[in-house]
Short mmCIF file of C-alpha atoms and ligand atoms in Angstrom, two decimals:
data_model
loop_
_atom_site.label_atom_id
_atom_site.label_comp_id
_atom_site.label_asym_id
_atom_site.label_seq_id
_atom_site.Cartn_x
_atom_site.Cartn_y
_atom_site.Cartn_z
CA UNK E 17 22.84 211.26 157.58
CA UNK E 18 19.09 211.40 156.69
CA UNK E 19 17.93 207.74 156.16
CA UNK E 20 14.35 206.64 155.31
CA UNK E 21 12.53 203.87 157.30
CA UNK E 22 13.28 201.54 154.10
CA UNK E 23 16.70 202.58 154.09
CA UNK E 24 17.22 201.81 157.86
CA UNK E 25 15.68 198.38 157.35
CA UNK E 26 18.19 197.63 154.50
CA UNK E 27 21.11 198.82 156.89
CA UNK E 28 20.04 196.79 160.03
CA UNK E 29 19.88 193.60 158.04
CA UNK E 30 16.13 193.08 157.85
CA UNK E 31 16.40 192.69 153.94
CA UNK E 32 19.22 190.06 154.30
CA UNK E 33 23.01 190.15 154.44
CA UNK E 34 23.72 191.23 150.82
CA UNK E 35 21.65 194.23 151.05
CA UNK E 36 22.96 194.99 154.55
CA UNK E 37 26.65 194.97 153.04
CA UNK E 38 25.83 196.98 150.10
CA UNK E 39 23.91 199.50 152.10
CA UNK E 40 26.98 199.66 154.76
CA UNK E 41 29.18 200.57 151.95
CA UNK E 42 26.71 203.36 150.53
CA UNK E 43 26.33 204.88 153.81
CA UNK E 44 30.07 205.11 154.22
CA UNK E 45 30.43 206.35 150.65
CA UNK E 46 27.98 209.11 151.22
CA UNK E 47 29.67 210.13 154.42
CA UNK E 48 32.98 210.38 152.78
CA UNK E 49 31.31 212.48 150.17
CA UNK E 50 29.58 214.62 152.53
CA UNK E 51 26.32 213.70 151.16
CA UNK E 52 23.44 214.13 153.89
CA UNK E 53 20.96 211.71 152.00
CA UNK E 54 20.52 209.05 149.54
CA UNK E 55 18.55 208.76 146.14
CA UNK E 56 16.80 206.00 144.41
CA UNK E 57 18.72 204.18 141.61
CA UNK E 58 16.68 202.76 138.75
CA UNK E 59 19.38 201.85 136.22
CA UNK E 60 22.81 200.37 136.33
CA UNK E 61 25.48 199.14 134.03
CA UNK E 62 27.95 196.85 135.98
CA UNK E 63 31.37 195.65 135.14
CA UNK E 64 30.69 191.84 135.06
CA UNK E 65 32.71 188.89 134.07
CA UNK E 66 36.22 187.37 134.96
CA UNK E 67 38.16 190.63 134.55
CA UNK E 68 41.92 190.57 135.36
CA UNK E 69 41.63 192.97 138.23
CA UNK E 70 39.82 190.24 140.25
CA UNK E 71 42.87 188.04 140.43
CA UNK E 72 44.32 190.46 142.92
CA UNK E 73 42.11 188.29 145.36
CA UNK E 74 43.53 184.99 145.50
CA UNK E 75 40.61 182.36 145.90
CA UNK E 76 38.83 179.75 143.79
CA UNK E 77 35.58 180.68 145.44
CA UNK E 78 33.78 182.79 143.01
CA UNK E 79 31.10 183.87 145.62
CA UNK E 80 34.01 184.82 148.02
CA UNK E 81 35.66 186.87 145.27
CA UNK E 82 32.50 188.63 144.32
CA UNK E 83 31.84 189.56 148.02
CA UNK E 84 35.27 190.95 148.53
CA UNK E 85 35.73 192.68 145.08
CA UNK E 86 32.16 193.87 144.42
CA UNK E 87 30.88 194.58 147.80
CA UNK E 88 34.09 195.03 149.93
CA UNK E 89 32.92 192.39 152.34
CA UNK E 90 35.27 189.81 153.76
CA UNK E 91 32.09 187.87 155.00
CA UNK E 92 30.93 185.72 152.14
CA UNK E 93 27.70 187.09 150.57
CA UNK E 94 25.59 185.62 147.99
CA UNK E 95 24.61 187.78 144.98
CA UNK E 96 20.99 186.63 144.50
CA UNK E 97 18.89 189.85 143.69
CA UNK E 98 19.49 193.32 142.34
CA UNK E 99 17.23 196.30 143.41
CA UNK E 100 17.09 197.94 139.97
CA UNK E 101 17.18 197.37 136.23
CA UNK E 102 20.92 196.12 135.54
CA UNK E 103 22.68 195.07 132.60
CA UNK E 104 26.47 194.19 132.01
CA UNK E 105 29.13 196.24 130.55
CA UNK E 106 31.76 194.81 128.59
CA UNK E 107 33.46 191.53 129.66
CA UNK E 108 36.86 190.28 128.81
CA UNK E 109 35.84 188.23 125.78
CA UNK E 110 33.33 187.67 122.89
CA UNK E 111 30.98 184.93 124.29
CA UNK E 112 31.18 182.89 121.06
CA UNK E 113 34.45 183.81 119.33
CA UNK E 114 36.60 183.76 122.32
CA UNK E 115 38.96 181.40 120.88
CA UNK E 116 39.70 183.77 117.94
CA UNK E 117 40.96 186.16 120.58
CA UNK E 118 43.43 183.74 121.92
CA UNK E 119 41.22 183.14 125.22
CA UNK E 120 41.96 179.73 126.50
CA UNK E 121 38.85 177.14 127.39
CA UNK E 122 39.85 177.69 131.22
CA UNK E 123 39.58 181.40 130.91
CA UNK E 124 36.31 180.94 128.96
CA UNK E 125 34.65 178.76 131.58
CA UNK E 126 35.84 181.07 134.34
CA UNK E 127 34.16 183.85 132.89
CA UNK E 128 31.11 182.07 132.18
CA UNK E 129 30.96 181.02 135.87
CA UNK E 130 31.13 184.66 136.84
CA UNK E 131 28.43 185.76 134.43
CA UNK E 132 26.02 183.04 135.63
CA UNK E 133 26.28 184.58 139.14
CA UNK E 134 25.09 187.88 137.77
CA UNK E 135 22.52 186.51 135.55
CA UNK E 136 20.99 184.55 138.37
CA UNK E 137 20.56 187.89 140.40
CA UNK E 138 18.74 189.49 137.47
CA UNK E 139 21.64 191.23 135.39
CA UNK E 140 21.00 191.11 131.68
CA UNK E 141 23.96 189.94 130.01
CA UNK E 142 24.16 192.74 127.10
CA UNK E 143 27.89 193.19 127.48
CA UNK E 144 28.17 196.64 126.01
CA UNK E 145 29.73 200.05 126.88
CA UNK E 146 26.85 201.43 124.62
CA UNK E 147 23.74 200.46 126.65
CA UNK E 148 21.66 203.05 124.85
CA UNK E 149 21.99 200.76 121.80
CA UNK E 150 20.86 197.70 123.30
CA UNK E 151 19.17 198.01 126.83
CA UNK E 152 17.92 201.45 128.06
CA UNK E 153 17.63 204.93 127.26
CA UNK E 154 17.09 206.69 130.80
CA UNK E 155 14.55 209.31 131.38
CA UNK E 156 15.42 212.76 132.27
CA UNK E 157 16.10 213.09 135.96
CA UNK E 158 16.48 209.15 136.37
CA UNK E 159 19.28 208.17 138.71
CA UNK E 160 21.74 205.75 137.43
CA UNK E 161 25.11 204.13 138.21
CA UNK E 162 27.92 203.14 135.88
CA UNK E 163 31.71 202.78 136.05
CA UNK E 164 32.18 203.46 132.33
CA UNK E 165 33.50 206.87 131.44
CA UNK E 166 31.75 207.33 128.22
CA UNK E 167 28.48 206.00 129.36
CA UNK E 168 28.25 208.56 132.43
CA UNK E 169 28.91 211.19 130.07
CA UNK E 170 26.47 210.32 127.36
CA UNK E 171 23.61 209.38 129.76
CA UNK E 172 24.00 212.68 131.97
CA UNK E 173 24.44 214.92 128.91
CA UNK E 174 22.28 213.55 126.08
CA UNK E 175 19.30 212.48 128.23
CA UNK E 176 19.35 214.46 131.36
CA UNK E 177 19.76 211.44 133.51
CA UNK E 178 21.77 211.83 136.71
CA UNK E 179 24.91 209.95 137.58
CA UNK E 180 28.53 210.16 138.58
CA UNK E 181 31.30 208.15 137.52
CA UNK E 182 31.30 205.69 140.19
CA UNK E 183 33.86 202.84 141.07
CA UNK E 184 32.92 199.21 140.22
CA UNK E 185 32.10 198.39 143.78
CA UNK E 186 30.04 201.49 144.38
CA UNK E 187 28.04 200.56 141.20
CA UNK E 188 27.44 196.88 142.43
CA UNK E 189 26.33 198.14 146.06
CA UNK E 190 24.20 200.96 144.69
CA UNK E 191 22.43 198.29 142.43
CA UNK E 192 21.95 195.80 145.08
CA UNK E 193 20.37 198.31 147.70
CA UNK E 194 18.88 200.57 145.07
CA UNK E 195 20.55 203.83 146.59
CA UNK E 196 23.37 206.02 146.02
CA UNK E 197 24.50 209.12 147.61
CA UNK E 198 22.66 212.18 146.71
CA UNK E 199 25.82 214.25 145.60
CA UNK E 200 27.51 215.52 142.48
CA UNK E 201 25.57 215.16 139.29
CA UNK E 202 22.64 213.72 141.21
CA UNK E 203 21.85 217.34 142.28
CA UNK E 204 20.49 219.47 139.60
CA UNK E 205 22.33 222.58 140.80
CA UNK E 206 25.70 220.91 140.23
CA UNK E 207 25.19 220.34 136.64
CA UNK E 208 25.76 223.84 135.14
CA UNK E 209 28.42 224.24 132.50
CA UNK E 210 31.60 226.07 133.88
CA UNK E 211 33.73 226.11 130.71
CA UNK E 212 32.67 227.31 127.27
CA UNK E 213 34.30 225.97 124.17
CA UNK E 214 33.53 228.00 121.04
CA UNK E 215 34.05 225.86 118.07
CA UNK E 216 35.82 227.60 115.14
CA UNK E 217 37.26 224.26 113.61
CA UNK E 218 35.94 221.58 111.12
CA UNK E 219 33.00 219.27 112.81
CA UNK E 220 31.51 217.72 109.77
CA UNK E 221 32.70 214.05 110.30
CA UNK E 222 32.72 211.53 112.99
CA UNK E 223 36.54 211.84 113.11
CA UNK E 224 36.17 215.56 113.46
CA UNK E 225 33.90 215.04 116.67
CA UNK E 226 36.43 212.61 118.05
CA UNK E 227 39.07 215.13 117.75
CA UNK E 228 36.82 217.78 119.37
CA UNK E 229 36.11 215.75 122.30
CA UNK E 230 39.91 214.82 122.61
CA UNK E 231 40.80 218.45 122.25
CA UNK E 232 38.23 219.62 124.85
CA UNK E 233 39.11 216.91 127.24
CA UNK E 234 42.92 217.93 127.11
CA UNK E 235 42.10 221.68 127.67
CA UNK E 236 39.59 221.06 130.59
CA UNK E 237 40.65 221.89 134.17
CA UNK E 238 39.59 218.97 136.59
CA UNK E 239 35.91 218.96 138.01
CA UNK E 240 34.82 221.42 135.22
CA UNK E 241 31.75 220.90 132.96
CA UNK E 242 32.16 221.96 129.38
CA UNK E 243 29.79 223.40 127.18
CA UNK E 244 30.19 223.01 123.36
CA UNK E 245 28.91 226.24 121.64
CA UNK E 246 30.02 228.29 118.55
CA UNK E 247 29.83 227.45 114.79
CA UNK E 248 29.74 223.54 114.64
CA UNK E 249 27.78 221.42 112.39
CA UNK E 250 24.77 219.54 113.98
CA UNK E 251 26.09 216.01 115.22
CA UNK E 252 24.23 212.70 115.23
CA UNK E 253 24.48 209.99 117.73
CA UNK E 254 27.54 208.57 116.25
CA UNK E 255 29.33 211.81 116.22
CA UNK E 256 28.44 212.48 119.90
CA UNK E 257 29.58 209.06 121.18
CA UNK E 258 32.78 209.42 119.48
CA UNK E 259 33.20 213.01 120.95
CA UNK E 260 32.25 212.08 124.60
CA UNK E 261 34.32 208.89 124.59
CA UNK E 262 37.40 210.81 123.56
CA UNK E 263 36.58 213.70 125.86
CA UNK E 264 36.20 211.08 128.72
CA UNK E 265 39.64 209.70 127.92
CA UNK E 266 41.59 212.84 127.96
CA UNK E 267 39.60 214.88 130.43
CA UNK E 268 37.26 212.71 132.43
CA UNK E 269 34.11 215.09 132.54
CA UNK E 270 30.86 213.48 133.58
CA UNK E 271 28.84 216.10 131.76
CA UNK E 272 29.10 218.04 128.49
CA UNK E 273 26.51 220.41 127.27
CA UNK E 274 26.21 220.82 123.58
CA UNK E 275 24.11 224.12 123.01
CA UNK E 276 20.80 223.51 121.09
CA UNK E 277 21.44 219.69 121.32
CA UNK E 278 21.41 218.36 124.94
CA UNK E 279 18.42 219.01 126.89
CA UNK E 280 19.66 221.21 129.78
CA UNK E 281 21.49 223.52 127.38
CA UNK E 282 18.67 224.89 124.82
CA UNK E 283 20.58 228.15 125.01
CA UNK E 284 24.08 229.02 126.24
CA UNK E 285 22.62 230.80 129.41
CA UNK E 286 20.61 227.69 130.30
CA UNK E 287 23.65 225.51 129.97
CA UNK E 288 25.55 227.61 132.43
CA UNK E 289 22.68 228.32 134.63
CA UNK E 290 22.63 232.05 134.22
CA UNK E 291 25.96 232.55 135.52
CA UNK E 292 29.13 233.71 133.43
CA UNK E 293 31.22 230.80 132.58
CA UNK E 294 34.78 230.65 134.34
CA UNK E 295 36.51 230.56 131.09
CA UNK E 296 35.61 230.83 127.24
CA UNK E 297 38.15 229.04 125.00
CA UNK E 298 38.13 228.82 121.19
CA UNK E 299 38.67 225.50 119.31
CA UNK E 300 40.55 226.08 116.13
CA UNK E 301 41.77 223.99 113.21
CA UNK E 302 45.27 224.14 114.64
CA UNK E 303 43.89 222.76 118.04
CA UNK E 304 42.44 219.57 116.28
CA UNK E 305 45.66 219.03 114.26
CA UNK E 306 47.68 219.17 117.37
CA UNK E 307 45.36 216.55 118.92
CA UNK E 308 45.65 214.49 115.74
CA UNK E 309 49.35 214.60 116.10
CA UNK E 310 49.13 213.74 119.62
CA UNK E 311 46.66 210.67 119.46
CA UNK E 312 48.04 209.22 116.09
CA UNK E 313 51.57 208.31 115.00
CA UNK E 314 52.71 210.22 112.07
CA UNK E 315 53.59 209.27 108.60
CA UNK E 316 53.07 205.95 106.82
CA UNK E 317 53.66 202.49 107.92
CA UNK E 318 52.68 198.72 107.69
CA UNK E 319 49.50 197.72 109.57
CA UNK E 320 48.65 194.36 111.13
CA UNK E 321 45.89 195.17 113.34
CA UNK E 322 42.65 197.30 113.09
CA UNK E 323 39.74 197.60 115.51
CA UNK E 324 36.64 199.65 114.81
CA UNK E 325 33.77 200.14 117.11
CA UNK E 326 34.70 201.96 120.31
CA UNK E 327 32.23 202.66 121.79
CA UNK E 328 30.37 199.72 120.29
CA UNK E 329 29.21 200.07 116.80
CA UNK E 330 25.42 200.75 115.87
CA UNK E 331 23.71 198.65 113.13
CA UNK E 332 24.18 201.77 110.66
CA UNK E 333 28.07 201.98 111.46
CA UNK E 334 28.18 198.18 110.74
CA UNK E 335 26.35 198.40 107.43
CA UNK E 336 28.80 201.25 106.38
CA UNK E 337 31.79 198.76 107.03
CA UNK E 338 29.89 195.83 105.07
CA UNK E 339 29.14 197.91 102.17
CA UNK E 340 32.73 199.09 101.95
CA UNK E 341 34.18 195.62 102.19
CA UNK E 342 31.43 194.01 100.01
CA UNK E 343 33.24 192.19 97.14
CA UNK E 344 36.73 193.16 98.36
CA UNK E 345 39.49 191.32 100.33
CA UNK E 346 41.65 192.57 103.14
CA UNK E 347 45.47 192.12 103.29
CA UNK E 348 46.34 188.85 104.58
CA UNK E 349 48.56 190.31 107.00
CA UNK E 350 45.84 192.29 108.75
CA UNK E 351 43.57 191.34 111.56
CA UNK E 352 40.42 193.54 111.19
CA UNK E 353 37.90 193.47 114.05
CA UNK E 354 34.65 195.15 114.19
CA UNK E 355 33.06 195.53 117.92
CA UNK E 356 29.49 195.75 118.69
CA UNK E 357 26.82 194.54 120.97
CA UNK E 358 25.46 190.83 120.89
CA UNK E 359 21.89 192.01 119.97
CA UNK E 360 23.16 194.30 117.28
CA UNK E 361 25.21 191.34 115.77
CA UNK E 362 22.08 189.11 115.59
CA UNK E 363 20.60 191.87 113.44
CA UNK E 364 23.85 192.25 111.58
CA UNK E 365 23.70 188.44 110.73
CA UNK E 366 19.92 188.81 109.53
CA UNK E 367 20.85 191.64 107.26
CA UNK E 368 23.78 189.81 105.82
CA UNK E 369 26.55 192.34 106.94
CA UNK E 370 28.35 189.86 109.32
CA UNK E 371 28.87 187.59 106.20
CA UNK E 372 30.04 190.45 103.98
CA UNK E 373 32.70 191.26 106.74
CA UNK E 374 33.78 187.70 107.04
CA UNK E 375 34.00 187.28 103.26
CA UNK E 376 36.45 190.26 103.07
CA UNK E 377 38.43 188.63 105.80
CA UNK E 378 37.37 190.59 108.87
CA UNK E 379 35.39 189.57 111.91
CA UNK E 380 32.36 190.92 113.84
CA UNK E 381 32.74 190.58 117.56
CA UNK E 382 30.92 191.38 120.50
CA UNK E 383 30.68 192.00 124.36
CA UNK E 384 34.35 193.23 124.78
CA UNK E 385 37.05 195.17 122.99
CA UNK E 386 40.88 195.21 122.64
CA UNK E 387 41.36 197.71 125.57
CA UNK E 388 39.14 195.61 127.81
CA UNK E 389 40.39 192.00 126.86
CA UNK E 390 44.00 193.14 126.47
CA UNK E 391 44.97 190.55 123.92
CA UNK E 392 46.38 192.72 121.28
CA UNK E 393 49.01 191.21 118.92
CA UNK E 394 52.54 191.04 120.18
CA UNK E 395 55.12 192.15 117.54
CA UNK E 396 52.56 194.05 115.39
CA UNK E 397 54.18 196.45 112.93
CA UNK E 398 51.36 198.98 113.32
CA UNK E 399 47.81 199.34 114.51
CA UNK E 400 44.98 201.52 113.57
CA UNK E 401 41.73 202.72 115.23
CA UNK E 402 38.73 205.10 114.20
CA UNK E 403 38.44 205.82 117.80
CA UNK E 404 40.44 208.63 119.52
CA UNK E 405 39.75 206.90 122.96
CA UNK E 406 41.05 203.50 121.95
CA UNK E 407 44.20 204.76 120.05
CA UNK E 408 44.96 206.69 123.26
CA UNK E 409 44.29 203.76 125.57
CA UNK E 410 46.28 201.26 123.38
CA UNK E 411 49.48 203.35 122.64
CA UNK E 412 50.91 202.92 126.01
CA UNK E 413 50.67 199.13 125.97
CA UNK E 414 52.42 198.37 122.80
CA UNK E 415 55.69 199.36 120.92
CA UNK E 416 53.86 199.39 117.58
CA UNK E 417 52.93 202.79 115.86
CA UNK E 418 49.22 203.48 116.68
CA UNK E 419 47.29 205.46 114.09
CA UNK E 420 43.92 207.21 114.32
CA UNK E 421 41.68 208.05 111.51
CA UNK E 422 38.29 207.79 110.11
CA UNK E 423 36.58 204.27 109.63
CA UNK E 424 37.20 204.85 105.89
CA UNK E 425 41.02 205.29 106.52
CA UNK E 426 41.10 202.32 108.64
CA UNK E 427 39.26 200.23 105.99
CA UNK E 428 41.30 201.37 103.23
CA UNK E 429 44.46 200.30 105.41
CA UNK E 430 42.90 197.03 105.94
CA UNK E 431 42.75 196.34 102.14
CA UNK E 432 46.44 197.56 101.51
CA UNK E 433 48.13 196.62 104.88
CA UNK E 434 49.58 200.19 104.98
CA UNK E 435 48.73 203.31 106.80
CA UNK E 436 48.83 206.17 104.05
CA UNK E 437 49.00 208.98 106.15
CA UNK E 438 46.67 211.91 106.40
FE1 LIG Y 11 33.79 200.45 124.84
FE2 LIG Y 11 36.11 199.50 124.79
FE3 LIG Y 11 35.60 201.74 123.79
S1 LIG Y 11 34.86 199.35 126.58
S2 LIG Y 11 34.38 202.70 124.98
S3 LIG Y 11 34.82 199.80 123.06
S4 LIG Y 11 37.59 201.23 125.01
#
């Protein structure tokens, strides 16, 4: 492998034990991938907090847990400094309303203890899967690391930044030594579209774009890069984040060009790098209806639990919820959760949106989501989500019917306590 003098110094321990362990991991990772050199990472979103996966390592020593689980080091290293801009992804609880979620004092304190370690090393505790709402928007060509599937898709595709869907440890190691293998999406020639989807279906609403993403994801072969082309209505950021989150859930691509919208796809020819695509598939109304039948329980039913904000809601999405609920009262049997970023909730507080949602009987929460904290109500009679990603993730872990619809469908159900069907 070609290493620069600075990289050799990281590897030989001249920059300390932590960076050495991180660099050893990155070099091994590069060798496994077949990468011949490394590239410089400037942005990272990291999976911080007392997440349940950490419990497989039996220890009371948090530094030892972090060493083993984040840096694959059986020797204890102290996390004291990051090499690039870092912010935290979702944690297992809301930092203020944790008790509302059924989190115990002990779990809360443990989470705080973990978060203090990351904060001390320079990680901003933004707690979000939408870093582009609070945190950073990468520049074109900037190299980032993340382990969040919708973040990798949106940062690569929408801003032309370069990143792979890394594991949690690869993200931490890269953020500490500031390097990651020059491989995959970090190489411009690997970012060309391979499969073109010609949109012939509806594409007006956020829900339509969620279904489009879900459909493309389920039709896409492994290791392919989809290109959205055809007759679609121009999307905004809300529609694109719904689309990419659902696509990441069913298909796992790390890039998706949208012709005329994303910067590496001003034309179809540019998106495909001047080569003919491997396949061209239409997306029809029937395809979207099939996806809806797949992701949402059919018919009508009682509803106990509704969650909005996957990926985390923007301030505009929160305003729409607050305006809808203003002066209304949700059914006493329904728990309505709306999820966003801590900083955006502060704006929602200032604007009075949080209070409107609270007066109606709902709650605005931050820094996590039902999939991440996992504390969904047991024995629920029905659950509803406005995110195809979240509906698809929750369905296997509950026996309750799970419904997917628009935010408005979900809010109407919150008032009546019933899913009325579509
Ligand atoms: Fe974010 Fe949770 Fe959805 S992490 S993308 S709100 S499943």
